[in-house]
Amino acid sequence: GQNIDQPTEMTATEGAIVQINCTYQTSGFNGLFWYQQHAGEAPTFLSYNVLDGLEEKGRFSSFLSRSKGYSYLLLKELQMKDSASYLCAVMDSNYQLIWGAGTKLIIKP
Amino acid sequence: IAGITQAPTSQILAAGRRMTLRCTQDMRHNAMYWYRQDLGLGLRLIHYSNTAGTTGKGEVPDGYSVSRANTDDFPLTLASAVPSQTSVYFCASRQEGAYETDTQYFGPGTRLTVL
């Protein structure tokens, strides 16, 4: 079956760094996406990885290892506004997205 | 209109009633999707459409139907609502292509409560 695993909740301190992990098992692979979702709002796109390695976008970076079925999202210089859920999703062989349940990130001052 | 709009924003519905959730996009994206999001679960695909005139079933299609008469609109209909359909519904669209153009963009969502 298809499965995306990520931690349910994480807590971090303002100004610190946090890494959110995602492991996956899917039928086919056409890329891995990270989305941010604030409470009561729609998911918004953060990053996309299709090749192994690190993609950096400002304070956010995303890493992919296809052989290990593993990705992480790295958030640096945490701000209170980064308090949100972070969703990992894999695009399968049919170009459909398979979603993890999301990781709720709590930022403390 | 800019992006994807959904209507209504929220709705309380009596069980057994028929309800249509509306979704409109102005980005001329080919593919559109309907998801439901429930606490503790990932987004689950209900129905999708790869292009106007075609639709397909997702992971949880039972009790729902869709149509895609044109590129912009993708309504979702609950023929006879049941309490288990209480959820937040998101419509999304995607422009087929390479790299980040495969990204799905989401509407603001409809919060539906079936009593």
PDB file of C-alpha atoms in Angstrom:
ATOM      1  CA  GLY A   1       0.000   0.000   0.000  1.00  0.00           C
ATOM      2  CA  GLN A   2       0.938   3.654  -0.133  1.00  0.00           C
ATOM      3  CA  ASN A   3       2.075   5.352   3.030  1.00  0.00           C
ATOM      4  CA  ILE A   4       3.476   8.700   4.105  1.00  0.00           C
ATOM      5  CA  ASP A   5       4.758   9.036   7.677  1.00  0.00           C
ATOM      6  CA  GLN A   6       5.635  12.214   9.524  1.00  0.00           C
ATOM      7  CA  PRO A   7       5.602  13.142  13.227  1.00  0.00           C
ATOM      8  CA  THR A   8       2.282  14.355  14.579  1.00  0.00           C
ATOM      9  CA  GLU A   9       3.634  17.315  16.524  1.00  0.00           C
ATOM     10  CA  MET A  10       6.909  19.097  17.208  1.00  0.00           C
ATOM     11  CA  THR A  11       7.860  21.998  19.450  1.00  0.00           C
ATOM     12  CA  ALA A  12      10.712  24.428  18.878  1.00  0.00           C
ATOM     13  CA  THR A  13      11.950  27.769  20.157  1.00  0.00           C
ATOM     14  CA  GLU A  14      11.819  31.069  18.314  1.00  0.00           C
ATOM     15  CA  GLY A  15      15.127  31.709  16.536  1.00  0.00           C
ATOM     16  CA  ALA A  16      16.123  28.046  16.536  1.00  0.00           C
ATOM     17  CA  ILE A  17      16.280  25.417  13.765  1.00  0.00           C
ATOM     18  CA  VAL A  18      13.855  22.518  13.359  1.00  0.00           C
ATOM     19  CA  GLN A  19      13.872  19.513  11.033  1.00  0.00           C
ATOM     20  CA  ILE A  20      10.621  17.775  10.098  1.00  0.00           C
ATOM     21  CA  ASN A  21      11.087  14.284   8.673  1.00  0.00           C
ATOM     22  CA  CYS A  22       8.943  12.425   6.171  1.00  0.00           C
ATOM     23  CA  THR A  23       9.255   8.819   5.032  1.00  0.00           C
ATOM     24  CA  TYR A  24       7.243   7.377   2.188  1.00  0.00           C
ATOM     25  CA  GLN A  25       6.304   4.217   0.361  1.00  0.00           C
ATOM     26  CA  THR A  26       4.359   4.860  -2.825  1.00  0.00           C
ATOM     27  CA  SER A  27       3.578   3.257  -6.177  1.00  0.00           C
ATOM     28  CA  GLY A  28       5.855   5.311  -8.347  1.00  0.00           C
ATOM     29  CA  PHE A  29       7.517   8.632  -7.643  1.00  0.00           C
ATOM     30  CA  ASN A  30       7.181  11.890  -9.526  1.00  0.00           C
ATOM     31  CA  GLY A  31       8.347  14.267  -6.860  1.00  0.00           C
ATOM     32  CA  LEU A  32       7.857  15.193  -3.217  1.00  0.00           C
ATOM     33  CA  PHE A  33       6.130  18.345  -2.042  1.00  0.00           C
ATOM     34  CA  TRP A  34       6.037  20.245   1.229  1.00  0.00           C
ATOM     35  CA  TYR A  35       3.099  22.488   2.040  1.00  0.00           C
ATOM     36  CA  GLN A  36       2.436  24.812   4.954  1.00  0.00           C
ATOM     37  CA  GLN A  37      -1.037  25.060   6.443  1.00  0.00           C
ATOM     38  CA  HIS A  38      -1.991  27.593   9.082  1.00  0.00           C
ATOM     39  CA  ALA A  39      -4.979  26.725  11.245  1.00  0.00           C
ATOM     40  CA  GLY A  40      -8.246  27.319   9.408  1.00  0.00           C
ATOM     41  CA  GLU A  41      -6.518  28.065   6.115  1.00  0.00           C
ATOM     42  CA  ALA A  42      -5.663  26.268   2.888  1.00  0.00           C
ATOM     43  CA  PRO A  43      -2.347  24.501   2.300  1.00  0.00           C
ATOM     44  CA  THR A  44       0.234  26.656   0.512  1.00  0.00           C
ATOM     45  CA  PHE A  45       3.173  25.353  -1.492  1.00  0.00           C
ATOM     46  CA  LEU A  46       6.629  25.495   0.089  1.00  0.00           C
ATOM     47  CA  SER A  47       8.975  23.240  -1.864  1.00  0.00           C
ATOM     48  CA  TYR A  48       9.357  20.512  -4.450  1.00  0.00           C
ATOM     49  CA  ASN A  49      12.079  17.858  -4.775  1.00  0.00           C
ATOM     50  CA  VAL A  50      12.356  15.335  -7.563  1.00  0.00           C
ATOM     51  CA  LEU A  51      16.126  14.714  -7.529  1.00  0.00           C
ATOM     52  CA  ASP A  52      18.246  13.685  -4.557  1.00  0.00           C
ATOM     53  CA  GLY A  53      19.774  16.492  -2.585  1.00  0.00           C
ATOM     54  CA  LEU A  54      18.995  19.745  -0.891  1.00  0.00           C
ATOM     55  CA  GLU A  55      16.829  22.556  -2.246  1.00  0.00           C
ATOM     56  CA  GLU A  56      17.162  25.869  -0.421  1.00  0.00           C
ATOM     57  CA  LYS A  57      14.627  28.693  -0.397  1.00  0.00           C
ATOM     58  CA  GLY A  58      15.495  31.391   2.081  1.00  0.00           C
ATOM     59  CA  ARG A  59      14.908  30.149   5.619  1.00  0.00           C
ATOM     60  CA  PHE A  60      13.398  26.893   4.356  1.00  0.00           C
ATOM     61  CA  SER A  61      15.284  23.951   2.842  1.00  0.00           C
ATOM     62  CA  SER A  62      14.056  20.546   1.734  1.00  0.00           C
ATOM     63  CA  PHE A  63      16.095  17.384   1.282  1.00  0.00           C
ATOM     64  CA  LEU A  64      15.296  14.201  -0.618  1.00  0.00           C
ATOM     65  CA  SER A  65      16.803  10.704  -0.714  1.00  0.00           C
ATOM     66  CA  ARG A  66      14.853   8.574  -3.169  1.00  0.00           C
ATOM     67  CA  SER A  67      16.765   5.389  -2.329  1.00  0.00           C
ATOM     68  CA  LYS A  68      15.783   5.738   1.338  1.00  0.00           C
ATOM     69  CA  GLY A  69      12.242   7.010   0.705  1.00  0.00           C
ATOM     70  CA  TYR A  70      13.059   9.950   2.952  1.00  0.00           C
ATOM     71  CA  SER A  71      12.744  13.697   2.976  1.00  0.00           C
ATOM     72  CA  TYR A  72      13.065  16.452   5.517  1.00  0.00           C
ATOM     73  CA  LEU A  73      12.043  20.075   5.735  1.00  0.00           C
ATOM     74  CA  LEU A  74      14.497  22.322   7.555  1.00  0.00           C
ATOM     75  CA  LEU A  75      13.299  25.617   8.980  1.00  0.00           C
ATOM     76  CA  LYS A  76      15.934  28.079  10.193  1.00  0.00           C
ATOM     77  CA  GLU A  77      15.652  31.224  12.319  1.00  0.00           C
ATOM     78  CA  LEU A  78      12.204  30.215  13.453  1.00  0.00           C
ATOM     79  CA  GLN A  79       9.590  32.929  13.772  1.00  0.00           C
ATOM     80  CA  MET A  80       6.280  32.806  15.604  1.00  0.00           C
ATOM     81  CA  LYS A  81       4.482  32.972  12.249  1.00  0.00           C
ATOM     82  CA  ASP A  82       6.035  29.583  11.367  1.00  0.00           C
ATOM     83  CA  SER A  83       3.613  27.974  13.821  1.00  0.00           C
ATOM     84  CA  ALA A  84       1.556  25.840  11.429  1.00  0.00           C
ATOM     85  CA  SER A  85       1.116  22.327  10.144  1.00  0.00           C
ATOM     86  CA  TYR A  86       3.594  21.076   7.556  1.00  0.00           C
ATOM     87  CA  LEU A  87       2.293  18.563   5.056  1.00  0.00           C
ATOM     88  CA  CYS A  88       4.462  16.108   3.130  1.00  0.00           C
ATOM     89  CA  ALA A  89       3.027  14.757  -0.141  1.00  0.00           C
ATOM     90  CA  VAL A  90       4.375  12.441  -2.836  1.00  0.00           C
ATOM     91  CA  MET A  91       3.236  12.514  -6.447  1.00  0.00           C
ATOM     92  CA  ASP A  92       2.722   8.912  -7.538  1.00  0.00           C
ATOM     93  CA  SER A  93       2.905   7.273 -10.950  1.00  0.00           C
ATOM     94  CA  ASN A  94      -0.575   8.609 -11.834  1.00  0.00           C
ATOM     95  CA  TYR A  95       0.461  12.176 -10.941  1.00  0.00           C
ATOM     96  CA  GLN A  96      -1.841  12.084  -7.932  1.00  0.00           C
ATOM     97  CA  LEU A  97      -0.632  13.426  -4.585  1.00  0.00           C
ATOM     98  CA  ILE A  98      -0.487  11.055  -1.616  1.00  0.00           C
ATOM     99  CA  TRP A  99      -0.542  13.066   1.609  1.00  0.00           C
ATOM    100  CA  GLY A 100       0.877  12.579   5.057  1.00  0.00           C
ATOM    101  CA  ALA A 101      -1.289  13.560   8.025  1.00  0.00           C
ATOM    102  CA  GLY A 102       0.871  16.626   8.675  1.00  0.00           C
ATOM    103  CA  THR A 103       3.187  17.767  11.441  1.00  0.00           C
ATOM    104  CA  LYS A 104       1.913  20.468  13.758  1.00  0.00           C
ATOM    105  CA  LEU A 105       4.811  22.768  14.626  1.00  0.00           C
ATOM    106  CA  ILE A 106       4.503  24.797  17.827  1.00  0.00           C
ATOM    107  CA  ILE A 107       6.913  27.704  18.243  1.00  0.00           C
ATOM    108  CA  LYS A 108       7.590  28.944  21.754  1.00  0.00           C
ATOM    109  CA  PRO A 109       9.092  32.345  22.534  1.00  0.00           C
TER     110      PRO A 109
ATOM    111  CA  ILE B   1     -11.142  36.422  -9.523  1.00  0.00           C
ATOM    112  CA  ALA B   2      -7.542  35.584  -8.693  1.00  0.00           C
ATOM    113  CA  GLY B   3      -6.631  31.926  -8.219  1.00  0.00           C
ATOM    114  CA  ILE B   4      -9.233  29.504  -6.903  1.00  0.00           C
ATOM    115  CA  THR B   5     -12.476  30.405  -5.184  1.00  0.00           C
ATOM    116  CA  GLN B   6     -14.841  28.117  -3.317  1.00  0.00           C
ATOM    117  CA  ALA B   7     -18.410  28.643  -2.146  1.00  0.00           C
ATOM    118  CA  PRO B   8     -19.888  28.522   0.364  1.00  0.00           C
ATOM    119  CA  THR B   9     -17.237  29.237   3.018  1.00  0.00           C
ATOM    120  CA  SER B  10     -19.179  27.156   5.501  1.00  0.00           C
ATOM    121  CA  GLN B  11     -22.487  25.332   5.628  1.00  0.00           C
ATOM    122  CA  ILE B  12     -24.601  23.425   8.116  1.00  0.00           C
ATOM    123  CA  LEU B  13     -26.728  20.824   6.376  1.00  0.00           C
ATOM    124  CA  ALA B  14     -29.424  18.424   7.501  1.00  0.00           C
ATOM    125  CA  ALA B  15     -28.757  14.763   6.779  1.00  0.00           C
ATOM    126  CA  GLY B  16     -30.423  13.577   3.600  1.00  0.00           C
ATOM    127  CA  ARG B  17     -30.222  16.958   1.882  1.00  0.00           C
ATOM    128  CA  ARG B  18     -28.480  17.513  -1.441  1.00  0.00           C
ATOM    129  CA  MET B  19     -25.597  19.993  -1.532  1.00  0.00           C
ATOM    130  CA  THR B  20     -23.271  21.320  -4.228  1.00  0.00           C
ATOM    131  CA  LEU B  21     -19.911  22.829  -3.336  1.00  0.00           C
ATOM    132  CA  ARG B  22     -18.643  25.217  -5.973  1.00  0.00           C
ATOM    133  CA  CYS B  23     -15.083  25.658  -7.174  1.00  0.00           C
ATOM    134  CA  THR B  24     -13.858  28.088  -9.826  1.00  0.00           C
ATOM    135  CA  GLN B  25     -10.314  28.826 -11.011  1.00  0.00           C
ATOM    136  CA  ASP B  26      -9.075  31.515 -13.380  1.00  0.00           C
ATOM    137  CA  MET B  27      -5.581  30.159 -14.001  1.00  0.00           C
ATOM    138  CA  ARG B  28      -6.612  27.990 -16.981  1.00  0.00           C
ATOM    139  CA  HIS B  29      -5.235  24.925 -15.234  1.00  0.00           C
ATOM    140  CA  ASN B  30      -6.076  21.619 -16.834  1.00  0.00           C
ATOM    141  CA  ALA B  31      -6.278  19.433 -13.752  1.00  0.00           C
ATOM    142  CA  MET B  32      -8.588  19.976 -10.781  1.00  0.00           C
ATOM    143  CA  TYR B  33      -9.118  18.055  -7.560  1.00  0.00           C
ATOM    144  CA  TRP B  34     -11.477  17.746  -4.618  1.00  0.00           C
ATOM    145  CA  TYR B  35     -10.082  16.721  -1.230  1.00  0.00           C
ATOM    146  CA  ARG B  36     -11.528  16.322   2.214  1.00  0.00           C
ATOM    147  CA  GLN B  37      -9.482  17.012   5.309  1.00  0.00           C
ATOM    148  CA  ASP B  38     -10.345  15.424   8.646  1.00  0.00           C
ATOM    149  CA  LEU B  39      -8.531  15.824  11.949  1.00  0.00           C
ATOM    150  CA  GLY B  40      -5.603  13.424  12.266  1.00  0.00           C
ATOM    151  CA  LEU B  41      -5.825  12.298   8.658  1.00  0.00           C
ATOM    152  CA  GLY B  42      -4.045  13.499   5.565  1.00  0.00           C
ATOM    153  CA  LEU B  43      -5.864  15.145   2.714  1.00  0.00           C
ATOM    154  CA  ARG B  44      -7.878  12.467   0.929  1.00  0.00           C
ATOM    155  CA  LEU B  45      -8.728  12.704  -2.738  1.00  0.00           C
ATOM    156  CA  ILE B  46     -12.444  12.436  -3.540  1.00  0.00           C
ATOM    157  CA  HIS B  47     -12.563  13.051  -7.298  1.00  0.00           C
ATOM    158  CA  TYR B  48     -10.312  14.594  -9.898  1.00  0.00           C
ATOM    159  CA  SER B  49     -10.425  15.869 -13.457  1.00  0.00           C
ATOM    160  CA  ASN B  50      -7.373  15.905 -15.712  1.00  0.00           C
ATOM    161  CA  THR B  51      -9.061  18.084 -18.316  1.00  0.00           C
ATOM    162  CA  ALA B  52     -12.473  19.531 -19.166  1.00  0.00           C
ATOM    163  CA  GLY B  53     -14.951  16.779 -20.016  1.00  0.00           C
ATOM    164  CA  THR B  54     -13.212  14.038 -18.008  1.00  0.00           C
ATOM    165  CA  THR B  55     -13.424  13.008 -14.353  1.00  0.00           C
ATOM    166  CA  GLY B  56     -12.014  10.221 -12.206  1.00  0.00           C
ATOM    167  CA  LYS B  57     -12.510   8.671  -8.792  1.00  0.00           C
ATOM    168  CA  GLY B  58     -10.058   9.214  -5.997  1.00  0.00           C
ATOM    169  CA  GLU B  59      -9.536   7.424  -2.707  1.00  0.00           C
ATOM    170  CA  VAL B  60     -12.928   8.235  -1.127  1.00  0.00           C
ATOM    171  CA  PRO B  61     -15.510   8.856  -3.907  1.00  0.00           C
ATOM    172  CA  ASP B  62     -18.590   7.204  -2.398  1.00  0.00           C
ATOM    173  CA  GLY B  63     -21.464   9.603  -1.806  1.00  0.00           C
ATOM    174  CA  TYR B  64     -19.951  12.304  -4.022  1.00  0.00           C
ATOM    175  CA  SER B  65     -20.187  13.213  -7.697  1.00  0.00           C
ATOM    176  CA  VAL B  66     -18.456  15.803  -9.878  1.00  0.00           C
ATOM    177  CA  SER B  67     -18.721  17.308 -13.327  1.00  0.00           C
ATOM    178  CA  ARG B  68     -16.286  19.277 -15.508  1.00  0.00           C
ATOM    179  CA  ALA B  69     -18.227  21.052 -18.202  1.00  0.00           C
ATOM    180  CA  ASN B  70     -15.494  23.649 -18.772  1.00  0.00           C
ATOM    181  CA  THR B  71     -11.931  24.437 -17.696  1.00  0.00           C
ATOM    182  CA  ASP B  72     -12.818  26.863 -14.923  1.00  0.00           C
ATOM    183  CA  ASP B  73     -15.520  25.116 -12.882  1.00  0.00           C
ATOM    184  CA  PHE B  74     -15.463  21.855 -10.931  1.00  0.00           C
ATOM    185  CA  PRO B  75     -18.519  21.460  -8.657  1.00  0.00           C
ATOM    186  CA  LEU B  76     -18.773  18.694  -6.063  1.00  0.00           C
ATOM    187  CA  THR B  77     -22.236  17.319  -5.242  1.00  0.00           C
ATOM    188  CA  LEU B  78     -23.360  15.367  -2.201  1.00  0.00           C
ATOM    189  CA  ALA B  79     -26.541  13.657  -3.371  1.00  0.00           C
ATOM    190  CA  SER B  80     -27.832  12.785   0.111  1.00  0.00           C
ATOM    191  CA  ALA B  81     -25.587  14.079   2.879  1.00  0.00           C
ATOM    192  CA  VAL B  82     -24.659  11.910   5.873  1.00  0.00           C
ATOM    193  CA  PRO B  83     -22.951  12.960   9.140  1.00  0.00           C
ATOM    194  CA  SER B  84     -19.701  11.184   8.132  1.00  0.00           C
ATOM    195  CA  GLN B  85     -19.370  13.752   5.347  1.00  0.00           C
ATOM    196  CA  THR B  86     -18.774  16.457   7.939  1.00  0.00           C
ATOM    197  CA  SER B  87     -15.344  17.750   6.958  1.00  0.00           C
ATOM    198  CA  VAL B  88     -13.376  20.586   5.411  1.00  0.00           C
ATOM    199  CA  TYR B  89     -13.406  20.359   1.630  1.00  0.00           C
ATOM    200  CA  PHE B  90     -10.612  21.788  -0.488  1.00  0.00           C
ATOM    201  CA  CYS B  91     -10.584  22.264  -4.222  1.00  0.00           C
ATOM    202  CA  ALA B  92      -7.194  22.402  -5.960  1.00  0.00           C
ATOM    203  CA  SER B  93      -5.868  22.864  -9.477  1.00  0.00           C
ATOM    204  CA  ARG B  94      -2.632  22.033 -11.301  1.00  0.00           C
ATOM    205  CA  GLN B  95      -1.096  23.045 -14.597  1.00  0.00           C
ATOM    206  CA  GLU B  96       0.531  19.949 -16.069  1.00  0.00           C
ATOM    207  CA  GLY B  97       4.148  20.452 -16.870  1.00  0.00           C
ATOM    208  CA  ALA B  98       7.606  20.140 -15.494  1.00  0.00           C
ATOM    209  CA  TYR B  99       9.068  20.963 -12.117  1.00  0.00           C
ATOM    210  CA  GLU B 100       7.090  23.405 -10.019  1.00  0.00           C
ATOM    211  CA  THR B 101       4.310  23.741 -12.556  1.00  0.00           C
ATOM    212  CA  ASP B 102       3.177  20.341 -11.270  1.00  0.00           C
ATOM    213  CA  THR B 103       2.319  22.115  -8.037  1.00  0.00           C
ATOM    214  CA  GLN B 104      -1.272  21.972  -6.838  1.00  0.00           C
ATOM    215  CA  TYR B 105      -2.826  25.258  -5.713  1.00  0.00           C
ATOM    216  CA  PHE B 106      -5.646  25.233  -3.218  1.00  0.00           C
ATOM    217  CA  GLY B 107      -8.847  27.159  -2.729  1.00  0.00           C
ATOM    218  CA  PRO B 108      -9.744  28.524   0.715  1.00  0.00           C
ATOM    219  CA  GLY B 109     -11.934  25.544   1.617  1.00  0.00           C
ATOM    220  CA  THR B 110     -15.547  24.879   2.589  1.00  0.00           C
ATOM    221  CA  ARG B 111     -16.327  23.787   6.136  1.00  0.00           C
ATOM    222  CA  LEU B 112     -19.339  21.466   5.972  1.00  0.00           C
ATOM    223  CA  THR B 113     -21.277  20.143   8.954  1.00  0.00           C
ATOM    224  CA  VAL B 114     -23.951  17.490   8.403  1.00  0.00           C
ATOM    225  CA  LEU B 115     -26.375  17.034  11.294  1.00  0.00           C
TER     226      LEU B 115
END
